Each structure stands twice: as C-alpha cells, then as structure tokens.
CSV table of C-alpha atoms and ligand atoms in Angstrom, one decimal:
chain,number,residue,atom,x,y,z
A,1,MET,CA,-50.1,-8.9,-33.3
A,2,ALA,CA,-51.2,-10.8,-36.4
A,3,ASN,CA,-53.8,-13.2,-35.1
A,4,PRO,CA,-54.0,-16.5,-37.1
A,5,SER,CA,-57.5,-18.0,-37.1
A,6,TYR,CA,-57.2,-20.5,-34.3
A,7,SER,CA,-59.7,-22.8,-35.8
A,8,THR,CA,-57.2,-23.6,-38.7
A,9,ALA,CA,-53.9,-22.9,-36.9
A,10,ILE,CA,-51.4,-25.6,-36.0
A,11,HIS,CA,-49.6,-25.1,-32.7
A,12,TYR,CA,-46.3,-26.5,-31.6
A,13,LYS,CA,-44.5,-26.4,-28.3
A,14,ALA,CA,-40.9,-25.5,-29.1
A,15,PRO,CA,-38.5,-26.5,-26.3
A,16,ALA,CA,-35.2,-24.9,-25.2
A,17,LYS,CA,-31.9,-26.9,-25.1
A,18,VAL,CA,-28.8,-26.9,-23.0
A,19,ASN,CA,-25.3,-28.0,-24.1
A,20,LEU,CA,-24.0,-30.8,-21.9
A,21,TYR,CA,-20.7,-30.7,-23.6
A,22,LEU,CA,-19.5,-27.9,-26.0
A,23,GLY,CA,-16.0,-28.0,-27.5
A,24,VAL,CA,-15.3,-25.1,-30.0
A,25,HIS,CA,-12.2,-25.5,-32.1
A,26,ARG,CA,-10.1,-22.9,-34.0
A,27,GLY,CA,-10.8,-21.9,-37.6
A,28,ARG,CA,-13.9,-21.2,-39.6
A,29,ASP,CA,-15.5,-23.0,-42.6
A,30,GLU,CA,-16.7,-21.4,-45.8
A,31,ARG,CA,-19.9,-20.2,-44.1
A,32,GLY,CA,-17.9,-18.6,-41.2
A,33,TYR,CA,-18.7,-21.4,-38.8
A,34,HIS,CA,-16.3,-22.9,-36.3
A,35,PRO,CA,-15.9,-26.7,-36.0
A,36,VAL,CA,-17.6,-27.9,-32.8
A,37,ASP,CA,-18.4,-31.0,-30.8
A,38,SER,CA,-21.7,-30.4,-29.2
A,39,ILE,CA,-23.8,-32.6,-27.0
A,40,MET,CA,-27.3,-31.2,-26.5
A,41,ALA,CA,-30.4,-32.1,-24.6
A,42,ALA,CA,-33.9,-30.5,-24.8
A,43,ILE,CA,-35.6,-29.2,-21.7
A,44,ASP,CA,-39.2,-28.5,-20.8
A,45,TYR,CA,-39.2,-24.8,-21.2
A,46,CYS,CA,-41.0,-23.8,-24.3
A,47,ASP,CA,-42.1,-21.1,-26.8
A,48,ILE,CA,-45.5,-21.7,-28.5
A,49,VAL,CA,-45.4,-21.4,-32.3
A,50,SER,CA,-48.7,-21.1,-34.1
A,51,VAL,CA,-49.1,-21.3,-37.9
A,52,ALA,CA,-52.2,-20.7,-40.0
A,53,PRO,CA,-52.9,-20.3,-43.7
A,54,ALA,CA,-52.9,-16.6,-44.7
A,55,PRO,CA,-52.9,-14.3,-47.8
A,56,LYS,CA,-49.2,-13.8,-47.4
A,57,LEU,CA,-46.3,-14.6,-45.1
A,58,THR,CA,-46.5,-12.7,-41.8
A,59,LEU,CA,-44.8,-13.0,-38.4
A,60,ALA,CA,-45.4,-11.7,-34.9
A,61,CYS,CA,-43.6,-12.5,-31.7
A,62,GLU,CA,-45.1,-11.7,-28.3
A,63,PRO,CA,-43.3,-10.1,-26.6
A,64,SER,CA,-41.2,-8.7,-29.4
A,65,VAL,CA,-37.8,-10.0,-30.1
A,66,GLY,CA,-36.9,-7.0,-32.3
A,67,CYS,CA,-37.1,-8.8,-35.6
A,68,ILE,CA,-40.2,-9.9,-37.5
A,69,ASP,CA,-38.8,-10.4,-41.0
A,70,VAL,CA,-35.9,-12.1,-42.8
A,71,SER,CA,-33.7,-11.7,-39.6
A,72,ASN,CA,-36.2,-13.9,-37.7
A,73,THR,CA,-35.5,-17.6,-37.8
A,74,CYS,CA,-39.2,-18.5,-38.3
A,75,TRP,CA,-39.4,-16.3,-41.4
A,76,ARG,CA,-36.2,-17.8,-42.8
A,77,ALA,CA,-37.4,-21.3,-42.0
A,78,ALA,CA,-40.6,-20.7,-43.9
A,79,ILE,CA,-38.8,-19.3,-47.0
A,80,ALA,CA,-36.2,-22.1,-47.0
A,81,LEU,CA,-38.7,-24.9,-46.8
A,82,ALA,CA,-41.0,-23.2,-49.4
A,83,LYS,CA,-38.1,-22.9,-51.9
A,84,LEU,CA,-37.0,-26.5,-51.4
A,85,PHE,CA,-40.5,-27.9,-51.8
A,86,ASP,CA,-41.8,-25.3,-54.3
A,87,PHE,CA,-44.8,-23.9,-52.5
A,88,ALA,CA,-45.9,-20.4,-51.7
A,89,PRO,CA,-45.3,-19.7,-47.9
A,90,ASN,CA,-48.6,-17.9,-47.4
A,91,TYR,CA,-48.9,-18.4,-43.7
A,92,ALA,CA,-49.3,-16.3,-40.6
A,93,ILE,CA,-46.8,-17.3,-37.9
A,94,THR,CA,-47.1,-16.2,-34.3
A,95,VAL,CA,-44.6,-17.0,-31.6
A,96,GLN,CA,-45.4,-16.7,-27.9
A,97,LYS,CA,-41.9,-16.2,-26.5
A,98,HIS,CA,-41.1,-17.6,-23.1
A,99,ILE,CA,-37.5,-18.8,-23.6
A,100,PRO,CA,-35.2,-15.8,-23.0
A,101,PHE,CA,-33.1,-15.0,-26.0
A,102,GLN,CA,-29.3,-14.4,-26.1
A,103,ALA,CA,-29.3,-16.9,-23.4
A,104,GLY,CA,-27.7,-20.0,-24.9
A,105,LEU,CA,-31.0,-21.9,-24.8
A,106,GLY,CA,-31.6,-22.1,-28.5
A,107,GLY,CA,-35.1,-20.6,-28.5
A,108,SER,CA,-34.9,-19.1,-32.0
A,109,SER,CA,-33.5,-22.4,-33.4
A,110,SER,CA,-36.4,-24.3,-31.8
A,111,ASP,CA,-38.9,-21.8,-33.1
A,112,ALA,CA,-37.5,-22.4,-36.6
A,113,ALA,CA,-37.8,-26.1,-36.2
A,114,ALA,CA,-41.4,-25.8,-35.0
A,115,THR,CA,-42.2,-23.6,-38.0
A,116,ILE,CA,-40.7,-26.2,-40.4
A,117,LEU,CA,-42.7,-29.0,-38.7
A,118,ALA,CA,-46.0,-27.1,-38.9
A,119,LEU,CA,-45.5,-26.2,-42.5
A,120,CYS,CA,-44.7,-29.9,-43.2
A,121,ASP,CA,-48.1,-30.7,-41.7
A,122,PHE,CA,-49.9,-28.2,-43.8
A,123,GLU,CA,-48.1,-29.1,-47.0
A,124,HIS,CA,-48.2,-32.9,-46.5
A,125,ILE,CA,-44.4,-33.1,-46.6
A,126,ASP,CA,-42.7,-36.2,-45.3
A,127,LYS,CA,-40.6,-35.0,-42.3
A,128,THR,CA,-37.9,-37.6,-43.0
A,129,ASP,CA,-37.3,-36.1,-46.5
A,130,PRO,CA,-33.6,-35.0,-46.5
A,131,ARG,CA,-34.7,-31.5,-47.8
A,132,VAL,CA,-36.4,-30.9,-44.5
A,133,MET,CA,-33.0,-31.2,-42.7
A,134,GLN,CA,-31.4,-29.1,-45.5
A,135,ALA,CA,-33.9,-26.3,-44.8
A,136,ALA,CA,-33.1,-26.5,-41.0
A,137,ARG,CA,-29.4,-26.4,-41.6
A,138,SER,CA,-29.7,-23.3,-43.9
A,139,VAL,CA,-31.4,-21.4,-41.0
A,140,GLY,CA,-28.9,-22.0,-38.2
A,141,ALA,CA,-26.4,-24.4,-36.7
A,142,ASP,CA,-28.7,-25.6,-33.9
A,143,VAL,CA,-31.9,-26.0,-35.9
A,144,PRO,CA,-31.2,-29.6,-37.0
A,145,PHE,CA,-30.8,-30.7,-33.4
A,146,PHE,CA,-34.4,-29.6,-32.7
A,147,LEU,CA,-35.7,-31.8,-35.5
A,148,HIS,CA,-34.2,-34.8,-33.7
A,149,GLY,CA,-34.8,-33.5,-30.2
A,150,GLU,CA,-33.2,-36.4,-28.3
A,151,PRO,CA,-30.0,-36.0,-26.3
A,152,SER,CA,-27.4,-36.3,-29.0
A,153,TYR,CA,-23.9,-35.5,-30.3
A,154,TRP,CA,-23.5,-33.1,-33.2
A,155,ASP,CA,-20.3,-32.3,-35.0
A,156,GLY,CA,-19.3,-30.2,-38.1
A,157,ALA,CA,-20.6,-26.7,-37.2
A,158,GLY,CA,-22.9,-28.4,-34.6
A,159,ASN,CA,-25.4,-29.2,-37.4
A,160,ARG,CA,-24.2,-32.7,-38.5
A,161,PHE,CA,-25.9,-35.5,-36.6
A,162,SER,CA,-23.3,-37.9,-35.2
A,163,GLU,CA,-24.8,-40.0,-32.4
A,164,SER,CA,-27.9,-40.3,-30.3
A,165,PHE,CA,-27.8,-40.9,-26.5
A,166,ALA,CA,-31.6,-41.5,-26.2
A,167,GLN,CA,-30.9,-45.1,-25.1
A,168,THR,CA,-27.7,-44.6,-23.0
A,169,LEU,CA,-29.0,-41.5,-21.3
A,170,ALA,CA,-32.6,-42.6,-20.9
A,171,SER,CA,-32.3,-41.8,-17.2
A,172,LEU,CA,-32.0,-38.1,-18.2
A,173,GLU,CA,-35.7,-38.1,-19.1
A,174,HIS,CA,-37.5,-35.9,-16.5
A,175,ALA,CA,-34.3,-35.3,-14.6
A,176,PRO,CA,-34.4,-32.1,-12.6
A,177,ILE,CA,-32.6,-29.0,-14.0
A,178,VAL,CA,-32.5,-25.4,-12.8
A,179,LEU,CA,-31.6,-22.5,-15.1
A,180,ILE,CA,-30.4,-19.2,-14.0
A,181,LYS,CA,-29.6,-16.0,-15.9
A,182,PRO,CA,-28.3,-12.7,-14.8
A,183,ALA,CA,-31.1,-10.1,-15.3
A,184,CYS,CA,-30.6,-7.9,-18.4
A,185,VAL,CA,-27.4,-9.8,-19.5
A,186,GLY,CA,-27.5,-11.4,-23.0
A,187,VAL,CA,-24.7,-12.7,-25.1
A,188,SER,CA,-24.8,-12.5,-28.9
A,189,THR,CA,-23.7,-15.8,-30.4
A,190,PRO,CA,-21.6,-14.2,-33.2
A,191,ALA,CA,-19.9,-12.0,-30.6
A,192,ALA,CA,-19.0,-15.0,-28.4
A,193,TYR,CA,-17.5,-16.8,-31.4
A,194,ALA,CA,-15.6,-13.6,-32.3
A,195,ALA,CA,-14.3,-13.3,-28.7
A,196,PHE,CA,-13.2,-17.0,-28.9
A,197,ASP,CA,-11.2,-16.1,-32.0
A,198,GLU,CA,-9.4,-13.3,-30.2
A,199,LYS,CA,-8.4,-15.6,-27.4
A,200,PRO,CA,-9.1,-19.3,-28.0
A,201,THR,CA,-9.4,-21.6,-25.0
A,202,ALA,CA,-8.8,-25.3,-25.4
A,203,ALA,CA,-11.8,-27.7,-25.4
A,204,ALA,CA,-11.9,-30.4,-22.7
A,205,ALA,CA,-10.8,-33.9,-23.9
A,206,PHE,CA,-13.7,-35.1,-26.0
A,207,ALA,CA,-12.9,-38.8,-26.4
A,208,GLU,CA,-13.2,-39.2,-22.7
A,209,ALA,CA,-16.5,-37.3,-22.6
A,210,LEU,CA,-17.9,-39.4,-25.5
A,211,GLU,CA,-17.1,-42.6,-23.7
A,212,ALA,CA,-18.8,-41.4,-20.5
A,213,PHE,CA,-21.9,-40.4,-22.4
A,214,ARG,CA,-21.9,-43.7,-24.2
A,215,SER,CA,-21.5,-45.7,-20.9
A,216,GLY,CA,-25.1,-45.1,-19.8
A,217,ASP,CA,-23.7,-44.0,-16.4
A,218,LEU,CA,-25.2,-40.6,-15.8
A,219,ARG,CA,-22.9,-40.0,-12.8
A,220,ARG,CA,-19.9,-40.6,-15.0
A,221,ALA,CA,-21.3,-38.4,-17.8
A,222,VAL,CA,-22.0,-35.4,-15.5
A,223,LYS,CA,-18.3,-35.4,-14.6
A,224,GLN,CA,-17.6,-34.6,-18.3
A,225,PHE,CA,-20.0,-31.7,-18.6
A,226,SER,CA,-17.8,-28.9,-20.2
A,227,ASN,CA,-18.1,-25.8,-22.3
A,228,ASN,CA,-15.1,-23.8,-23.6
A,229,LEU,CA,-17.4,-21.2,-25.1
A,230,GLY,CA,-18.9,-20.7,-21.7
A,231,GLU,CA,-15.5,-19.6,-20.5
A,232,VAL,CA,-15.6,-16.9,-23.2
A,233,ALA,CA,-19.1,-15.8,-22.1
A,234,CYS,CA,-17.7,-15.5,-18.5
A,235,ARG,CA,-14.9,-13.4,-19.8
A,236,LEU,CA,-17.4,-11.1,-21.7
A,237,SER,CA,-19.6,-10.7,-18.7
A,238,PRO,CA,-18.5,-10.9,-15.0
A,239,GLU,CA,-22.2,-11.4,-14.1
A,240,ILE,CA,-22.2,-14.7,-15.9
A,241,GLN,CA,-19.1,-15.9,-14.0
A,242,GLN,CA,-20.7,-14.7,-10.7
A,243,SER,CA,-24.0,-16.4,-11.4
A,244,LEU,CA,-22.2,-19.7,-12.3
A,245,SER,CA,-20.1,-19.5,-9.1
A,246,TRP,CA,-23.3,-18.9,-7.1
A,247,LEU,CA,-25.0,-21.9,-8.7
A,248,ARG,CA,-22.0,-24.1,-8.1
A,249,GLY,CA,-22.3,-23.4,-4.3
A,250,GLN,CA,-25.9,-24.4,-4.0
A,251,GLN,CA,-27.1,-27.6,-2.3
A,252,GLY,CA,-28.3,-30.5,-4.5
A,253,VAL,CA,-26.3,-29.5,-7.6
A,254,LEU,CA,-24.7,-32.5,-9.3
A,255,ALA,CA,-23.1,-30.5,-12.2
A,256,SER,CA,-23.4,-27.0,-13.4
A,257,LEU,CA,-22.3,-25.2,-16.6
A,258,VAL,CA,-22.9,-22.2,-18.8
A,259,THR,CA,-25.1,-23.3,-21.7
A,260,GLY,CA,-23.9,-22.5,-25.3
A,261,SER,CA,-22.7,-18.9,-25.6
A,262,GLY,CA,-24.5,-17.9,-22.4
A,263,SER,CA,-25.9,-15.9,-20.7
A,264,SER,CA,-27.7,-18.7,-18.8
A,265,SER,CA,-26.2,-21.4,-16.7
A,266,PHE,CA,-27.9,-24.6,-15.7
A,267,ALA,CA,-27.5,-27.2,-13.0
A,268,LEU,CA,-28.5,-30.9,-13.0
A,269,CYS,CA,-29.9,-31.4,-9.5
A,270,ASP,CA,-30.4,-34.4,-7.3
A,271,SER,CA,-34.1,-33.7,-6.8
A,272,HIS,CA,-36.9,-31.5,-8.2
A,273,GLU,CA,-37.2,-30.0,-4.8
A,274,ALA,CA,-33.6,-28.9,-4.8
A,275,ALA,CA,-34.1,-27.4,-8.3
A,276,ARG,CA,-37.1,-25.5,-7.1
A,277,ASP,CA,-35.3,-24.3,-4.0
A,278,ILE,CA,-32.4,-23.0,-6.0
A,279,ALA,CA,-34.8,-21.2,-8.4
A,280,LEU,CA,-36.4,-19.5,-5.4
A,281,ARG,CA,-33.1,-18.5,-3.9
A,282,ALA,CA,-31.8,-17.2,-7.3
A,283,HIS,CA,-34.9,-15.1,-7.6
A,284,GLU,CA,-34.2,-13.6,-4.2
A,285,CYS,CA,-30.7,-12.7,-5.5
A,286,SER,CA,-32.3,-10.9,-8.5
A,287,LEU,CA,-31.3,-13.7,-11.0
A,288,HIS,CA,-33.8,-14.9,-13.5
A,289,SER,CA,-34.5,-18.6,-12.8
A,290,ARG,CA,-36.5,-21.6,-13.8
A,291,ALA,CA,-36.8,-25.1,-12.4
A,292,THR,CA,-37.8,-27.7,-15.0
A,293,LYS,CA,-36.9,-31.1,-16.4
A,294,PHE,CA,-35.1,-32.7,-19.3
A,295,ILE,CA,-37.2,-34.1,-22.1
A,296,MET,CA,-36.3,-36.4,-24.9
A,297,HIS,CA,-37.9,-34.7,-27.9
A,298,GLY,CA,-38.0,-31.5,-30.0
A,299,PRO,CA,-41.0,-29.4,-30.9
A,300,GLN,CA,-44.3,-31.3,-30.4
A,301,ARG,CA,-47.8,-30.5,-31.8
A,302,ILE,CA,-50.3,-29.5,-29.2
A,303,SER,CA,-54.0,-28.9,-29.3
A,304,GLN,CA,-55.7,-25.5,-29.7
A,305,THR,CA,-57.0,-25.6,-26.2
A,306,LYS,CA,-53.5,-26.0,-24.8
A,307,ALA,CA,-52.0,-23.4,-27.0
A,308,HIS,CA,-54.6,-20.7,-26.5
A,309,THR,CA,-56.7,-20.5,-23.4
A,310,LYS,CA,-58.1,-17.0,-23.0
A,311,GLY,CA,-54.8,-15.5,-24.0
A,312,HIS,CA,-52.8,-17.6,-21.5
A,313,TYR,CA,-50.4,-20.2,-22.8
A,314,LEU,CA,-49.7,-23.3,-21.0
A,315,VAL,CA,-45.9,-23.7,-20.9
A,316,GLY,CA,-43.5,-26.2,-19.4
B,1,SUD,C1,-23.3,-21.5,-29.4
B,1,SUD,C2,-24.4,-22.5,-29.8
B,1,SUD,C3,-24.1,-23.8,-29.0
B,1,SUD,O1,-25.2,-24.7,-29.2
B,1,SUD,O2,-25.7,-22.1,-29.4
B,1,SUD,P1,-26.3,-20.8,-28.7
B,1,SUD,O3,-25.4,-20.3,-27.6
B,1,SUD,O4,-26.4,-19.7,-29.8
B,1,SUD,O5,-27.6,-21.2,-28.2
B,1,SUD,C4,-24.4,-22.8,-31.3
B,1,SUD,O6,-23.1,-23.1,-31.8
B,1,SUD,C5,-24.9,-21.6,-32.1
B,1,SUD,O7,-25.8,-22.1,-32.9
B,1,SUD,P2,-26.9,-21.0,-33.6
B,1,SUD,O8,-27.4,-20.1,-32.6
B,1,SUD,O9,-27.9,-21.9,-34.4
B,1,SUD,O10,-25.9,-20.2,-34.5
B,1,SUD,P3,-26.2,-19.6,-36.0
B,1,SUD,O11,-27.4,-18.7,-35.9
B,1,SUD,O12,-26.2,-20.6,-37.0
B,1,SUD,O13,-24.9,-18.7,-36.2
B,1,SUD,C6,-24.7,-17.4,-35.7
B,1,SUD,C7,-23.3,-17.1,-35.9
B,1,SUD,O14,-22.5,-17.7,-34.8
B,1,SUD,C8,-21.2,-18.1,-35.3
B,1,SUD,N1,-21.1,-19.6,-35.3
B,1,SUD,C9,-22.1,-20.4,-35.1
B,1,SUD,C10,-22.0,-21.8,-35.1
B,1,SUD,C11,-20.7,-22.3,-35.2
B,1,SUD,N2,-20.4,-23.6,-35.2
B,1,SUD,N3,-19.6,-21.5,-35.4
B,1,SUD,C12,-19.8,-20.1,-35.4
B,1,SUD,O15,-18.8,-19.4,-35.6
B,1,SUD,C13,-21.1,-17.6,-36.8
B,1,SUD,O16,-20.6,-16.3,-36.7
B,1,SUD,C14,-22.6,-17.5,-37.2
B,1,SUD,O17,-22.8,-16.5,-38.2
B,2,ADP,N1,-37.6,-16.6,-33.3
B,2,ADP,C1,-36.7,-15.9,-32.6
B,2,ADP,N2,-36.7,-15.8,-31.3
B,2,ADP,C2,-35.8,-15.1,-30.6
B,2,ADP,N3,-34.8,-14.4,-31.2
B,2,ADP,C3,-34.7,-14.4,-32.5
B,2,ADP,C4,-35.6,-15.1,-33.3
B,2,ADP,N4,-35.3,-15.0,-34.6
B,2,ADP,C5,-34.2,-14.3,-34.6
B,2,ADP,N5,-33.8,-13.9,-33.3
B,2,ADP,C6,-32.6,-13.1,-33.0
B,2,ADP,O1,-31.7,-14.0,-32.5
B,2,ADP,C7,-31.0,-13.5,-31.4
B,2,ADP,C8,-30.6,-14.6,-30.3
B,2,ADP,O2,-31.3,-15.8,-30.6
B,2,ADP,P1,-31.3,-17.0,-29.6
B,2,ADP,O3,-31.6,-18.3,-30.3
B,2,ADP,O4,-32.3,-16.6,-28.5
B,2,ADP,O5,-29.9,-17.0,-29.0
B,2,ADP,P2,-29.3,-18.0,-28.0
B,2,ADP,O6,-29.6,-19.4,-28.4
B,2,ADP,O7,-27.8,-17.7,-28.0
B,2,ADP,O8,-30.0,-17.7,-26.7
B,2,ADP,C9,-32.0,-12.5,-30.8
B,2,ADP,O9,-31.2,-11.4,-30.2
B,2,ADP,C10,-32.9,-12.1,-31.9
B,2,ADP,O10,-32.5,-10.8,-32.4
C-alpha cells in the first residue's frame, strides 16, 4: 500500500449516508441518470481518507475495493478538481475502507468528497467556489450531498441541492440508528437502476413527505420514510427482503428501510441500547450489523493521531 508521509498528510473522516426518502422516476437524462427526489442524512460510520503530496497521483485502498485508478471515485475527484483549478494532482491518496461497498451507504461518494476537501486544503482553494461543487457532480450523483453533509433534500439526478433540514430535523443529531446487511450480498447501483427500468415501481407521495420533513416533527417524518429503489433491491435479492423483514420485527424500531440501492437496511431506534441489541442479534443471525448515530456533517478533517495510531484507525 502506498504510504503517504504522515507528517505531511491531511486526514479526513468520510461518513456514510442513508436515504430517508428516495423516489426514483421514469426516464433518463443525457448522462443516463434518472430523475430522483432524495432526502439523505449522514451517519457516524466512516472511512478514513489520507492525502499527501507525492511525485505523481497514486491511490491505495485498504482493504482493496478492486479499483485503484480512473474507476475509483477518489482518483476521479482528484483529476476533476485539478482540471478545474489548473494544478497537477501529484498526491498520494490512501483510503482505509470501513464502510461496506455496494451497500447503499455512499462510501465511495464520501471518499470522493473527502479527497476534494483535502486537495482544497493543500491547494488553498475556497471550498465555496462553485467549481468545487462542479467537480463533485462530475464524479457521481451523491458526491455533492457529502460536501453539504447536513440532512437535506436533493433533486435532479440527486445531485442538485434543494433544501436543508438541518434546522427542522435538528433532533436527528445523535439519534440512534442500526444498519444491517446480508453477508456477501451487494447491489451494483447501475444494475438497480436498470432493474427499475425493466419494472418501474411508483414512488411514494413526495409532497406529503416534504411537508413532514419540514414540520420539525421527527415522529411525523419517520412515517414518510420510503424508498422505491429499495423495492427493486428486494426484488433482486431475497436476502435483502428477508433482512428488512427481520429488522422490522425487532423491538425499539421506529422506522426501517433499505438505503439507496441496497444491500443495507437501517432502522431509526428509540434508544442507543435498542440499536446495540439489534446489532448483536443481527450478528447472531449471520447478518453484518452496526449500531451508530446520525450526524449533521460530511467529511471532517482529523488529526494525524486520530487517523493513524499504530496502524489502527479510530472510526465511528
Ligand atoms: C441510489 C443512490 C441513492 O442515494 O445511492 P447508492 O445506493 O448508490 O448509495 C444514488 O442515486 C446513486 O448515486 P451514486 O452512487 O453517486 O451514482 P453514480 O455513481 O453517479 O451513478 C452510477 C450509475 O447509476 C445510475 N444512476 C445514478 C443516479 C441516478 N439519479 N440515476 C441513475 O440512473 C446510472 O446508471 C449511473 O451511471
Ligand atoms: N472509493 C471507493 N470505495 C469503494 N468502492 C469504490 C470506490 N471507488 C469506486 N468504487 C466502486 O464503486 C462500487 C460501489 O460503490 P459504493 O459507493 O460503495 O456503492 P453504494 O453507495 O451503492 O454502496 C464498488 O463496487 C467499487 O467497485
């Protein structure tokens, strides 16, 4: 693994997301993207992205995600930002992967956003410059969300900021969440959208959901949690449907849903204890699980000590 000099490296914690509402609509735009209404929130389950100056652009992921070049979102993010701001992307990027991939948790999008933010630090780029968002958008639909990081509504292809719920959903901060994922089951995002095209399912009424999220009443908002791409994921894999049904039957669950294109599902719980108990029981049922909490921000810079302590990374 390429090892950036930790004395000069910048480290970011890159959090995962869940979709609280996802409505996918028929049709594709000129880039092949479906129109969506997406309400996302970040959770405290993080990769660590480290960036250091180097003779040329290099990338390493540990453990491997099977792509360390142009097919990796961090690589694409570095190239896109460098082109827009006219600098040479001579940096070594390393990613400590903790967020499972093909899981609907947006790990690769968050890694890309963290890469962009670290390069902005090195290159003294104003992070509010619209070209920073442009670079994010060019890498993937969910990358712009991570530059904001607060619970928010995105439309277009899911990459156009529409509305923040940071104020109305302030009570979501630190709220308990449990994630579960059938072992060895992943869903490719393009495959999920292709399966949607074959047999589109209608999105839940969005106007009602939007009103509930705006109301500031979390109990009202949770009743509107919905994801029509999750239905597609359940169709593609019976294990996802089974794990979601299992989750729905657990004590302390306020609302549960497949996130994004799957394969993870999540539940907002009535206590951290309930979330931890569900995670333990899921583990006993051979499901991957993680109890954690909602956060109100995207990737955040962390100190060298936190990022790299004798090879162990402090996460979540
Ligand atoms: C489904 C969602 C929900 O948040 O997330 P994940 O499940 O991947 O986490 C997103 O729409 C995924 O966003 P992201 O993972 O960034 O997708 P991208 O890499 O940009 O796109 C991968 C492919 O998915 C399809 N795609 C993506 C977004 C969209 N609005 N319509 C699409 O049809 C396209 O085929 C595209 O080529
Ligand atoms: N930085 C990255 N981390 C993880 N996967 C990546 C990365 N860059 C590209 N990929 C590719 O993207 C695919 C899924 O990305 P991911 O964001 O984890 O999907 P999802 O959000 O649906 O879980 C992986 O199978 C992998 O091949």
